[in-house]
Coordinates of N, CA and C in Angstrom, one line a residue:
X1 N 45.8 -11.1 13.5 CA 46.8 -11.3 12.4 C 48.5 -11.9 13.2
X2 N 49.1 -12.1 12.3 CA 50.5 -12.8 12.8 C 51.2 -11.3 12.7
X3 N 51.0 -10.4 11.8 CA 51.6 -9.3 11.8 C 50.8 -8.0 11.0
X4 N 51.0 -6.9 11.0 CA 50.2 -5.7 10.4 C 50.1 -6.1 8.9
X5 N 51.0 -6.8 8.2 CA 50.9 -6.9 6.8 C 50.4 -8.5 6.6
X6 N 50.0 -9.3 7.6 CA 49.7 -10.7 7.3 C 48.0 -10.9 6.7
X7 N 47.3 -9.9 6.7 CA 46.1 -10.1 6.1 C 45.3 -11.1 7.2
X8 N 44.4 -12.0 6.6 CA 43.6 -12.9 7.3 C 44.4 -14.0 7.5
X9 N 44.4 -14.6 8.8 CA 45.3 -15.7 9.4 C 44.4 -16.9 10.1
X10 N 44.8 -18.0 10.1 CA 44.2 -19.0 10.7 C 44.3 -18.9 12.4
X11 N 43.6 -19.0 13.5 CA 43.8 -18.8 14.7 C 42.9 -20.1 15.4
X12 N 43.4 -20.8 16.1 CA 43.1 -22.0 16.9 C 43.2 -22.0 18.2
X13 N 42.4 -21.9 19.2 CA 42.7 -22.1 20.7 C 42.0 -23.4 21.1
X14 N 42.6 -23.8 22.1 CA 41.9 -24.9 23.0 C 41.8 -24.3 24.6
X15 N 40.5 -24.7 25.0 CA 40.2 -24.6 26.3 C 39.9 -26.1 27.1
X16 N 40.4 -25.9 28.2 CA 40.0 -27.2 29.1 C 38.4 -26.9 29.8
X17 N 38.1 -28.0 30.3 CA 36.5 -28.1 30.7 C 36.2 -26.6 31.7
X18 N 37.4 -26.3 32.5 CA 37.0 -25.2 33.4 C 37.1 -23.8 32.7
X19 N 37.3 -23.8 30.9 CA 37.2 -22.6 30.3 C 38.5 -21.9 30.4
X20 N 40.0 -22.7 31.0 CA 40.8 -21.8 30.7 C 41.6 -22.3 29.6
X21 N 42.1 -21.2 28.8 CA 42.9 -21.5 27.5 C 43.9 -22.3 27.8
X22 N 44.2 -23.5 27.1 CA 45.5 -24.5 27.1 C 46.5 -23.9 26.1
X23 N 46.1 -23.6 24.7 CA 47.1 -23.0 23.9 C 46.5 -22.4 23.2
X24 N 47.0 -21.4 22.2 CA 46.6 -20.7 21.1 C 47.4 -20.5 19.9
X25 N 47.1 -21.1 18.8 CA 47.9 -21.2 17.5 C 47.5 -20.2 16.4
X26 N 48.4 -19.4 15.8 CA 48.0 -18.7 14.8 C 48.8 -19.1 13.4
X27 N 48.3 -19.2 12.2 CA 49.0 -19.8 11.0 C 48.8 -18.9 9.6
X28 N 49.9 -18.5 9.1 CA 49.8 -17.6 8.3 C 50.5 -17.9 6.9
X29 N 50.2 -17.8 6.0 CA 50.5 -18.4 4.4 C 51.2 -17.2 3.8
X30 N 52.3 -16.7 4.1 CA 53.1 -15.6 3.4 C 52.1 -14.4 3.1
X31 N 51.7 -14.1 4.3 CA 50.7 -12.6 4.1 C 49.6 -12.9 3.1
X32 N 49.0 -14.1 2.8 CA 47.9 -13.9 2.0 C 46.6 -14.0 3.0
X33 N 45.5 -14.0 2.0 CA 44.3 -14.1 2.9 C 43.9 -15.7 3.2
X34 N 44.0 -16.0 4.1 CA 43.8 -17.2 4.9 C 42.4 -17.6 5.4
X35 N 41.3 -18.3 4.8 CA 40.1 -18.5 5.2 C 40.0 -19.9 6.2
X36 N 39.6 -19.6 7.4 CA 39.6 -20.8 8.2 C 38.0 -21.4 7.9
X37 N 38.0 -22.8 7.4 CA 36.4 -23.1 7.3 C 36.1 -24.2 8.4
X38 N 36.8 -25.4 8.7 CA 36.4 -26.1 9.7 C 37.3 -26.9 10.7
X39 N 37.0 -27.4 11.7 CA 37.9 -28.6 12.5 C 37.2 -29.9 12.6
X40 N 38.0 -30.7 12.8 CA 37.3 -32.2 13.4 C 38.5 -32.9 14.0
X41 N 38.1 -33.7 14.7 CA 39.1 -34.6 15.8 C 39.2 -36.0 14.7
X42 N 40.4 -36.8 15.0 CA 40.4 -38.1 14.8 C 40.3 -38.9 16.2
X43 N 40.5 -40.4 16.0 CA 40.2 -41.0 17.2 C 41.4 -40.8 18.1
X44 N 42.1 -40.2 17.8 CA 43.4 -40.2 18.9 C 43.2 -38.4 19.5
X45 N 42.3 -37.8 19.1 CA 41.8 -36.7 19.4 C 43.0 -35.5 18.9
X46 N 43.5 -35.8 17.9 CA 44.4 -34.8 17.2 C 43.5 -34.1 16.5
X47 N 43.6 -32.7 16.3 CA 42.8 -32.0 15.7 C 43.1 -31.4 14.4
X48 N 42.3 -31.5 13.3 CA 42.5 -31.3 12.1 C 41.7 -29.8 11.6
X49 N 42.4 -28.9 11.1 CA 42.0 -27.9 10.5 C 42.0 -27.7 9.4
X50 N 41.0 -27.1 8.4 CA 41.0 -26.8 7.2 C 40.2 -25.7 6.6
X51 N 40.9 -25.4 5.3 CA 40.5 -23.8 4.9 C 41.1 -23.5 3.6
X52 N 41.2 -22.5 3.2 CA 41.8 -22.3 1.9 C 42.4 -20.9 1.9
X53 N 43.6 -20.8 1.0 CA 44.4 -19.5 0.8 C 44.8 -19.5 -0.6
X54 N 45.7 -18.5 -0.8 CA 46.0 -18.2 -2.2 C 47.7 -18.8 -2.6
X55 N 47.6 -19.5 -3.7 CA 49.0 -19.6 -4.0 C 50.0 -20.4 -3.2
X56 N 49.1 -21.4 -2.3 CA 50.1 -22.4 -1.7 C 50.8 -23.3 -2.1
X57 N 50.3 -24.0 -3.4 CA 51.0 -25.2 -3.8 C 52.0 -24.8 -4.8
X58 N 51.8 -23.5 -5.3 CA 52.9 -23.0 -6.2 C 52.4 -21.4 -6.4
X59 N 53.2 -20.5 -7.2 CA 53.2 -19.3 -7.0 C 51.8 -18.7 -7.9
X60 N 51.4 -19.7 -8.7 CA 50.0 -19.1 -9.4 C 49.0 -20.1 -9.4
X61 N 49.0 -20.9 -8.3 CA 47.8 -22.1 -7.9 C 46.4 -21.4 -7.7
X62 N 46.3 -20.4 -7.6 CA 45.1 -19.7 -7.1 C 44.7 -20.2 -5.5
X63 N 43.2 -20.4 -5.4 CA 42.9 -20.9 -4.1 C 43.3 -22.0 -4.2
X64 N 44.0 -22.5 -2.8 CA 44.1 -23.9 -2.8 C 43.5 -24.4 -1.2
X65 N 43.0 -25.7 -1.2 CA 43.0 -26.1 0.4 C 44.0 -26.2 1.2
X66 N 43.8 -25.8 2.2 CA 45.1 -25.8 3.3 C 44.7 -26.7 4.2
X67 N 45.4 -27.8 4.7 CA 45.0 -28.8 5.9 C 46.2 -29.1 6.9
X68 N 45.9 -28.9 8.3 CA 46.8 -29.0 9.3 C 46.4 -29.9 10.1
X69 N 47.4 -30.6 10.8 CA 47.0 -31.4 11.8 C 47.9 -31.1 13.3
X70 N 47.1 -30.9 14.5 CA 47.8 -30.3 15.6 C 47.3 -31.5 16.7
X71 N 48.4 -31.9 17.4 CA 48.2 -32.7 18.4 C 47.2 -32.1 19.6
X72 N 46.8 -32.8 20.8 CA 46.2 -32.4 21.6 C 47.0 -31.3 22.7
X73 N 48.2 -31.5 22.5 CA 49.3 -30.5 23.1 C 49.7 -29.4 22.2
X74 N 48.9 -29.1 21.2 CA 48.9 -27.8 20.5 C 50.2 -27.9 19.5
X75 N 50.9 -29.1 19.4 CA 51.9 -29.1 18.4 C 51.7 -29.6 17.2
X76 N 52.2 -28.6 16.2 CA 51.5 -29.1 14.5 C 52.6 -29.8 13.6
X77 N 51.8 -31.0 13.1 CA 52.3 -32.1 12.5 C 52.9 -31.6 11.1
X78 N 54.2 -31.1 10.8 CA 54.6 -30.0 9.7 C 55.2 -31.1 8.8
X79 N 55.5 -32.2 9.3 CA 56.2 -33.2 8.4 C 55.1 -33.9 7.5
X80 N 54.0 -34.5 7.8 CA 53.0 -35.0 7.2 C 51.7 -34.3 6.7
X81 N 51.3 -33.3 7.4 CA 50.0 -32.8 7.3 C 49.8 -31.3 7.2
X82 N 50.9 -30.5 6.6 CA 50.9 -29.2 6.4 C 50.5 -29.4 4.7
X83 N 49.4 -29.7 4.2 CA 49.1 -30.1 3.1 C 48.3 -28.8 2.2
X84 N 49.0 -28.9 1.1 CA 48.2 -27.9 0.0 C 47.5 -28.7 -0.8
X85 N 46.1 -28.8 -1.0 CA 45.4 -29.5 -2.2 C 45.0 -28.4 -3.2
X86 N 45.6 -28.8 -4.4 CA 45.4 -27.8 -5.5 C 44.6 -28.6 -6.8
X87 N 43.3 -27.8 -7.1 CA 43.0 -28.4 -8.2 C 42.5 -27.7 -9.2
X88 N 43.3 -26.5 -9.4 CA 42.8 -25.5 -10.3 C 42.2 -24.1 -9.1
X89 N 41.4 -23.3 -9.6 CA 41.0 -22.5 -8.8 C 39.9 -22.9 -7.6
X90 N 40.5 -23.6 -6.7 CA 39.5 -24.3 -5.9 C 39.4 -23.6 -4.7
X91 N 37.9 -23.8 -4.4 CA 37.4 -23.0 -3.2 C 36.8 -24.2 -2.4
X92 N 37.2 -24.1 -0.9 CA 36.6 -25.1 0.2 C 34.9 -24.5 0.5
X93 N 34.0 -25.2 0.8 CA 32.8 -24.7 0.9 C 32.6 -23.8 1.9
X94 N 31.8 -22.8 1.9 CA 31.8 -21.7 3.0 C 31.1 -21.9 4.3
X95 N 30.6 -23.6 4.3 CA 30.3 -23.9 5.4 C 30.9 -25.1 6.2
X96 N 30.7 -25.3 7.2 CA 31.5 -26.4 8.0 C 31.1 -27.6 7.4
X97 N 31.9 -29.0 7.6 CA 31.5 -30.2 7.4 C 32.0 -30.6 6.1
X98 N 32.8 -30.1 5.6 CA 33.3 -30.8 4.4 C 34.4 -31.7 4.4
X99 N 35.0 -31.8 5.7 CA 36.1 -32.8 5.9 C 35.7 -33.8 7.1
X100 N 35.9 -35.1 7.1 CA 35.7 -36.0 8.1 C 36.8 -36.9 8.5
X101 N 36.8 -37.7 9.3 CA 38.0 -38.6 9.8 C 37.2 -39.8 10.1
X102 N 37.6 -41.1 9.6 CA 36.9 -42.6 10.2 C 37.7 -43.1 11.3
X103 N 37.1 -44.0 11.7 CA 37.6 -44.6 12.9 C 39.2 -44.8 12.9
X104 N 40.2 -45.2 11.8 CA 41.2 -45.5 11.5 C 42.0 -44.4 11.3
X105 N 41.5 -42.9 11.0 CA 42.0 -41.7 11.0 C 42.4 -41.6 9.4
X106 N 41.7 -42.1 8.7 CA 41.5 -41.4 7.3 C 40.8 -40.4 7.0
X107 N 41.3 -39.2 6.4 CA 40.5 -38.1 6.3 C 40.1 -38.3 4.7
X108 N 38.8 -37.5 4.6 CA 38.1 -37.3 3.6 C 37.5 -36.0 3.3
X109 N 37.6 -35.3 2.2 CA 37.7 -33.8 2.1 C 37.3 -33.9 0.8
X110 N 36.1 -32.8 0.5 CA 35.4 -32.4 -0.7 C 35.5 -31.1 -1.0
X111 N 35.6 -30.7 -2.3 CA 35.4 -29.3 -2.6 C 34.8 -29.2 -4.1
X112 N 35.1 -28.0 -4.7 CA 34.8 -27.6 -6.0 C 35.9 -27.0 -6.7
X113 N 36.0 -27.1 -8.0 CA 36.9 -26.4 -8.7 C 36.4 -25.8 -10.3
X114 N 37.2 -25.3 -11.1 CA 36.5 -25.0 -12.5 C 37.6 -25.8 -13.3
X115 N 36.6 -26.5 -14.3 CA 37.0 -27.1 -15.2 C 38.5 -28.4 -15.0
X116 N 37.9 -29.0 -14.0 CA 39.1 -30.1 -13.8 C 38.7 -31.4 -14.9
X117 N 37.4 -31.6 -15.1 CA 37.0 -32.8 -15.7 C 37.5 -32.6 -17.1
X118 N 37.3 -31.3 -17.6 CA 37.3 -30.8 -19.0 C 37.5 -29.4 -19.0
X119 N 38.1 -28.9 -20.3 CA 38.3 -27.3 -20.5 C 36.9 -26.6 -20.4
X120 N 35.7 -27.6 -20.5 CA 34.7 -26.8 -20.6 C 33.3 -27.4 -19.4
X121 N 34.0 -28.2 -18.7 CA 33.1 -28.6 -17.7 C 32.4 -27.9 -16.4
X122 N 32.9 -26.7 -16.5 CA 32.5 -25.9 -15.6 C 32.7 -26.2 -14.0
X123 N 31.8 -25.8 -13.1 CA 32.2 -26.1 -11.7 C 32.5 -27.7 -11.5
X124 N 33.2 -28.4 -11.1 CA 33.2 -29.9 -10.9 C 33.8 -30.4 -9.4
X125 N 33.3 -31.1 -8.8 CA 33.2 -31.6 -7.6 C 34.5 -32.7 -7.6
X126 N 35.5 -32.5 -6.4 CA 36.4 -33.4 -6.5 C 36.4 -33.7 -4.8
X127 N 36.9 -35.1 -4.9 CA 36.8 -35.7 -3.5 C 38.3 -36.5 -3.4
X128 N 38.9 -36.4 -2.1 CA 39.9 -36.9 -1.6 C 40.1 -37.7 -0.5
X129 N 40.9 -38.5 -0.4 CA 41.0 -39.4 1.0 C 42.6 -39.7 1.2
X130 N 42.9 -39.4 2.6 CA 44.3 -39.2 2.8 C 44.5 -40.3 4.1
X131 N 45.4 -40.9 4.4 CA 45.5 -42.0 5.4 C 45.9 -41.4 6.7
X132 N 46.0 -41.7 7.9 CA 46.4 -41.1 9.0 C 48.1 -40.5 8.8
X133 N 48.9 -40.8 7.9 CA 49.9 -40.0 7.6 C 49.9 -39.2 6.5
X134 N 48.9 -38.8 6.3 CA 48.7 -37.6 5.5 C 49.1 -38.0 3.8
X135 N 48.9 -39.4 3.6 CA 49.2 -39.8 1.9 C 47.9 -39.9 1.5
X136 N 48.0 -39.6 0.0 CA 46.6 -39.5 -0.9 C 46.6 -41.0 -1.1
X137 N 45.3 -41.5 -1.0 CA 44.9 -42.7 -1.7 C 44.7 -42.4 -3.2
X138 N 45.4 -42.9 -3.8 CA 45.0 -42.5 -5.5 C 43.8 -42.7 -6.0
X139 N 43.1 -44.0 -5.3 CA 41.9 -44.3 -6.0 C 40.8 -43.5 -5.5
X140 N 41.1 -42.5 -4.7 CA 40.5 -41.4 -4.2 C 40.5 -40.1 -4.5
X141 N 41.2 -40.0 -5.7 CA 41.6 -38.6 -6.3 C 40.2 -38.4 -7.3
X142 N 39.3 -38.2 -7.1 CA 38.1 -38.6 -7.7 C 37.6 -36.9 -8.2
X143 N 37.3 -36.7 -9.4 CA 36.7 -35.6 -10.0 C 35.0 -36.2 -10.9
X144 N 34.0 -35.4 -10.5 CA 32.9 -35.4 -10.6 C 32.2 -34.5 -11.6
X145 N 32.0 -34.6 -12.6 CA 31.5 -33.4 -13.8 C 30.1 -33.3 -13.7
X146 N 29.8 -32.8 -12.6 CA 28.2 -32.5 -12.4 C 27.6 -30.8 -12.3
X147 N 28.7 -30.0 -12.6 CA 28.6 -28.5 -12.7 C 27.9 -28.3 -11.3
X148 N 28.3 -28.7 -10.3 CA 27.7 -27.9 -8.9 C 28.5 -26.7 -9.0
X149 N 27.5 -25.7 -8.2 CA 28.3 -24.5 -7.7 C 29.0 -24.2 -6.5
X150 N 28.7 -25.4 -5.8 CA 29.5 -25.5 -4.4 C 29.2 -26.7 -3.5
X151 N 29.9 -27.0 -2.7 CA 30.2 -28.3 -1.8 C 29.5 -27.8 -0.3
X152 N 28.4 -28.0 0.4 CA 27.9 -27.2 1.5 C 28.3 -28.2 2.7
X153 N 28.3 -29.6 2.5 CA 28.3 -30.4 3.8 C 28.5 -31.8 3.1
X154 N 29.2 -32.6 4.0 CA 29.7 -34.1 4.0 C 29.1 -34.9 5.0
X155 N 29.2 -36.3 4.9 CA 28.8 -37.0 6.1 C 29.7 -38.4 5.7
X156 N 29.8 -39.3 6.7 CA 30.6 -40.3 6.6 C 30.1 -41.6 7.4
X157 N 29.6 -42.6 6.9 CA 29.2 -43.8 7.8 C 30.0 -44.7 8.4
X158 N 29.8 -45.5 9.1 CA 30.7 -46.5 9.7 C 31.0 -47.3 8.7
X159 N 30.7 -47.5 7.6 CA 31.5 -48.4 6.4 C 32.4 -47.5 5.6
X160 N 32.6 -46.3 5.9 CA 33.5 -45.7 5.1 C 33.1 -45.1 3.8
X161 N 31.5 -45.1 3.5 CA 30.8 -44.6 2.7 C 30.8 -43.1 2.9
X162 N 31.1 -42.2 2.0 CA 31.3 -40.7 1.9 C 30.0 -40.1 1.1
X163 N 29.3 -39.0 1.6 CA 28.1 -38.3 1.2 C 28.4 -36.9 1.2
X164 N 28.0 -36.4 0.1 CA 28.2 -34.9 -0.4 C 27.0 -34.4 -0.8
X165 N 26.8 -33.2 0.0 CA 25.5 -32.3 -0.5 C 26.2 -31.1 -0.7
X166 N 25.3 -30.5 -1.9 CA 25.9 -29.2 -2.5 C 24.5 -28.4 -3.2
X167 N 25.2 -27.3 -3.8 CA 24.1 -26.5 -4.6 C 24.7 -26.5 -5.9
X168 N 23.3 -26.6 -6.7 CA 23.4 -26.4 -8.4 C 22.2 -25.4 -8.9
X169 N 22.5 -24.7 -9.8 CA 21.6 -23.8 -10.3 C 21.0 -24.3 -11.5
X170 N 19.6 -24.4 -11.5 CA 18.9 -24.8 -12.5 C 18.2 -23.5 -13.1
X171 N 16.6 -23.6 -13.0 CA 15.6 -22.4 -12.7 C 16.0 -21.6 -11.5
X172 N 16.0 -22.4 -10.4 CA 16.7 -21.8 -9.1 C 17.6 -22.8 -8.5
X173 N 18.0 -22.4 -7.3 CA 19.0 -23.1 -6.7 C 18.4 -24.5 -6.0
X174 N 19.1 -25.7 -6.4 CA 18.8 -26.8 -5.8 C 19.8 -27.6 -5.1
X175 N 19.4 -28.1 -4.2 CA 20.2 -29.1 -3.6 C 20.5 -30.3 -4.2
X176 N 21.5 -30.9 -4.3 CA 22.2 -31.9 -4.8 C 22.9 -32.8 -3.8
X177 N 22.8 -34.4 -4.0 CA 23.2 -35.3 -3.3 C 24.0 -36.1 -3.9
X178 N 25.1 -36.6 -3.2 CA 25.9 -38.0 -4.1 C 26.2 -38.8 -2.8
X179 N 26.6 -40.0 -3.2 CA 27.3 -41.0 -2.2 C 28.3 -41.5 -3.0
X180 N 29.4 -41.5 -2.3 CA 30.8 -42.5 -2.8 C 30.8 -43.5 -1.8
X181 N 30.7 -44.7 -2.5 CA 31.0 -45.9 -1.8 C 32.7 -46.0 -1.2
X182 N 32.7 -47.0 -0.1 CA 33.9 -47.1 0.4 C 35.2 -48.0 -0.5
X183 N 34.6 -48.4 -1.7 CA 35.4 -48.5 -2.8 C 35.8 -47.6 -4.1
X184 N 35.3 -46.1 -3.4 CA 35.4 -44.7 -4.3 C 34.8 -45.0 -5.6
X185 N 33.7 -46.0 -5.9 CA 32.6 -45.6 -6.8 C 31.4 -44.9 -6.4
X186 N 30.7 -44.5 -7.1 CA 29.6 -43.7 -7.1 C 28.6 -44.5 -7.2
X187 N 27.7 -44.3 -6.0 CA 26.2 -45.1 -5.8 C 25.3 -44.1 -6.3
X188 N 24.8 -44.6 -7.8 CA 24.0 -43.6 -8.4 C 22.6 -43.8 -7.8
X189 N 22.4 -44.6 -6.9 CA 21.1 -44.5 -6.4 C 21.0 -43.2 -5.4
X190 N 21.8 -42.7 -5.1 CA 22.0 -41.5 -4.3 C 22.3 -40.0 -5.0
X191 N 22.2 -40.2 -6.4 CA 22.2 -39.1 -7.2 C 21.1 -38.4 -6.9
X192 N 20.7 -37.6 -6.3 CA 19.5 -36.7 -5.8 C 19.6 -35.4 -5.8
X193 N 18.4 -34.8 -6.3 CA 18.1 -33.5 -6.0 C 17.1 -33.1 -5.3
X194 N 17.1 -32.0 -4.5 CA 15.9 -31.5 -3.5 C 15.8 -30.3 -4.0
X195 N 14.2 -30.4 -4.2 CA 13.9 -28.7 -4.9 C 12.5 -28.6 -4.5
X196 N 12.6 -27.4 -3.6 CA 11.1 -27.1 -3.2 C 10.6 -25.9 -3.9
X197 N 11.1 -25.8 -5.0 CA 10.4 -24.8 -5.9 C 11.0 -23.1 -5.9
X198 N 11.9 -23.2 -5.2 CA 12.3 -21.8 -4.9 C 13.9 -21.8 -4.8
X199 N 14.3 -21.0 -4.0 CA 15.8 -21.0 -3.8 C 16.3 -22.0 -2.4
X200 N 16.7 -23.0 -2.9 CA 17.1 -24.3 -1.7 C 18.5 -24.6 -1.4
X201 N 18.8 -24.6 -0.3 CA 20.3 -24.5 0.3 C 20.5 -26.0 1.5
X202 N 21.3 -26.7 1.3 CA 21.9 -27.6 2.4 C 23.0 -26.8 3.2
X203 N 22.8 -27.1 4.6 CA 23.6 -26.7 5.4 C 24.6 -27.7 6.3
X204 N 24.0 -29.0 6.5 CA 24.6 -30.0 7.4 C 23.9 -31.3 6.8
X205 N 24.6 -32.4 7.4 CA 24.4 -33.6 7.3 C 25.0 -34.7 8.2
X206 N 24.1 -35.8 8.3 CA 24.8 -37.0 9.3 C 24.1 -37.8 9.0
X207 N 25.1 -39.2 9.3 CA 24.4 -40.5 9.1 C 24.3 -41.1 10.6
X208 N 23.1 -41.7 10.8 CA 23.3 -42.6 12.0 C 23.7 -43.9 12.0
X209 N 23.8 -44.8 12.8 CA 24.5 -45.7 13.2 C 23.5 -47.1 12.3
X210 N 22.7 -46.6 11.9 CA 21.7 -47.5 10.9 C 21.7 -47.3 9.8
X211 N 22.5 -46.4 9.2 CA 23.0 -46.0 8.0 C 21.7 -44.7 7.5
X212 N 21.1 -44.5 8.4 CA 19.9 -43.2 7.8 C 20.7 -41.9 7.6
X213 N 20.3 -41.3 6.6 CA 20.9 -40.0 6.6 C 20.1 -39.1 6.6
X214 N 20.5 -37.9 7.5 CA 19.6 -36.8 7.9 C 20.2 -35.4 7.0
X215 N 19.5 -34.8 6.4 CA 20.2 -33.6 5.7 C 19.3 -32.4 6.0
X216 N 19.7 -31.4 6.4 CA 19.0 -30.0 6.4 C 19.6 -28.8 5.9
X217 N 18.8 -27.8 6.0 CA 19.0 -26.6 5.2 C 17.9 -25.8 5.2
X218 N 18.0 -24.8 4.5 CA 16.7 -23.9 4.4 C 16.7 -23.5 2.8
X219 N 15.5 -22.9 2.5 CA 14.5 -22.4 1.5 C 13.7 -21.5 1.6
X220 N 13.5 -20.7 0.3 CA 12.8 -19.8 0.3 C 11.2 -19.8 0.5
X221 N 10.3 -19.2 1.3 CA 9.1 -19.3 1.3 C 8.6 -20.6 1.4
X222 N 9.0 -21.6 2.3 CA 8.5 -23.1 2.4 C 7.1 -22.9 3.1
X223 N 7.1 -22.2 4.2 CA 5.9 -22.2 4.9 C 4.8 -21.5 4.3
X224 N 5.1 -20.2 3.8 CA 4.1 -19.3 2.9 C 4.6 -18.4 2.1
X225 N 3.7 -17.6 1.5 CA 4.5 -16.8 0.5 C 5.3 -15.4 1.2
X226 N 5.3 -15.5 2.4 CA 5.6 -14.1 3.1 C 6.4 -14.8 3.9
X227 N 6.9 -16.0 4.3 CA 7.8 -16.3 5.2 C 9.4 -16.4 5.0
X228 N 9.6 -15.9 4.0 CA 11.1 -15.5 3.6 C 11.8 -17.0 3.6
X229 N 13.0 -17.0 4.3 CA 13.9 -18.1 4.6 C 13.4 -19.2 5.8
X230 N 13.0 -20.4 5.1 CA 12.7 -21.4 6.2 C 13.4 -22.6 6.1
X231 N 13.4 -23.1 7.4 CA 14.2 -24.4 7.6 C 13.7 -25.9 7.1
X232 N 14.3 -26.5 6.7 CA 13.6 -28.0 6.3 C 14.7 -29.1 6.8
X233 N 14.2 -30.2 6.9 CA 14.9 -31.5 7.3 C 14.5 -32.6 6.4
X234 N 15.5 -33.6 5.9 CA 14.7 -34.9 5.4 C 15.5 -36.0 5.8
X235 N 15.0 -37.2 5.8 CA 15.6 -38.5 6.2 C 15.4 -39.3 5.0
X236 N 16.4 -39.9 4.8 CA 16.7 -41.2 3.9 C 17.1 -42.4 4.6
X237 N 16.5 -43.5 4.0 CA 17.4 -44.8 4.8 C 18.5 -44.9 3.9
X238 N 19.0 -46.3 4.5 CA 20.4 -46.6 4.0 C 20.2 -47.3 2.5
X239 N 19.0 -47.3 1.8 CA 19.1 -47.6 0.6 C 18.7 -46.5 -0.4
X240 N 18.8 -45.3 0.2 CA 18.5 -43.9 -0.5 C 17.0 -43.7 -0.6
X241 N 16.0 -44.7 0.0 CA 14.8 -44.0 -0.1 C 14.3 -42.9 1.0
X242 N 13.7 -42.1 0.4 CA 13.2 -40.9 1.7 C 12.2 -41.5 2.4
X243 N 12.3 -41.1 3.7 CA 11.5 -41.4 4.8 C 10.3 -40.3 4.8
X244 N 9.2 -40.3 4.6 CA 8.2 -39.4 4.4 C 7.1 -39.2 5.8
X245 N 7.0 -40.5 6.3 CA 6.0 -40.6 7.4 C 6.9 -40.0 8.8
X246 N 6.5 -38.7 9.1 CA 7.0 -38.2 10.6 C 8.0 -37.1 10.2
X247 N 8.5 -37.4 8.7 CA 9.6 -36.3 8.4 C 9.0 -35.2 7.2

């Protein structure tokens, strides 16, 4: 903690190849609860950290996404990248991987919030893209009315297409998957639901050089009626077809 009254804070440390600490930074948003979620590096090896905190955008904004950029030397970019992303009572996913950076330094981030699409739309997914200077691309201020309950993982391919996985409740918890093309339109071929028949969750996702997507998570009793939570992994080709041979 920054002080005895600062509650939860962000803490970031860098270690060299010998395990020696190079620097250590702590960040506090006005003694609120600050929840650190994930880190990622851009092509210049600048470090981005993302999480959420309370009332960062304004006094009653609720939970806001907090994004910071830190140089390799440990210096924070406070001019362009001390960003508050507010879309109502917003939460970043409780799993890492909800932010990605492409080869030119653009940052993509996904989350969910309540009733953004309409006053009765429930949980809505939002996606945003920022350039290397922290400026929002207005074509990527996207809201999807899908009533997801969380965003759990994201992936970015070499063409700038952005994939999102999360959870949605029907009879049970199911995994849901979407793809946003590099022109900010939704590729409906990737509107997929993964349902093993019980409680199913995604935790991570990655795209290889050939455009194949791998997604993994866990589900209840996948192996047997007494196996409790089991791992699962699936593979889809670049055309959204599931590869079942060997997978």
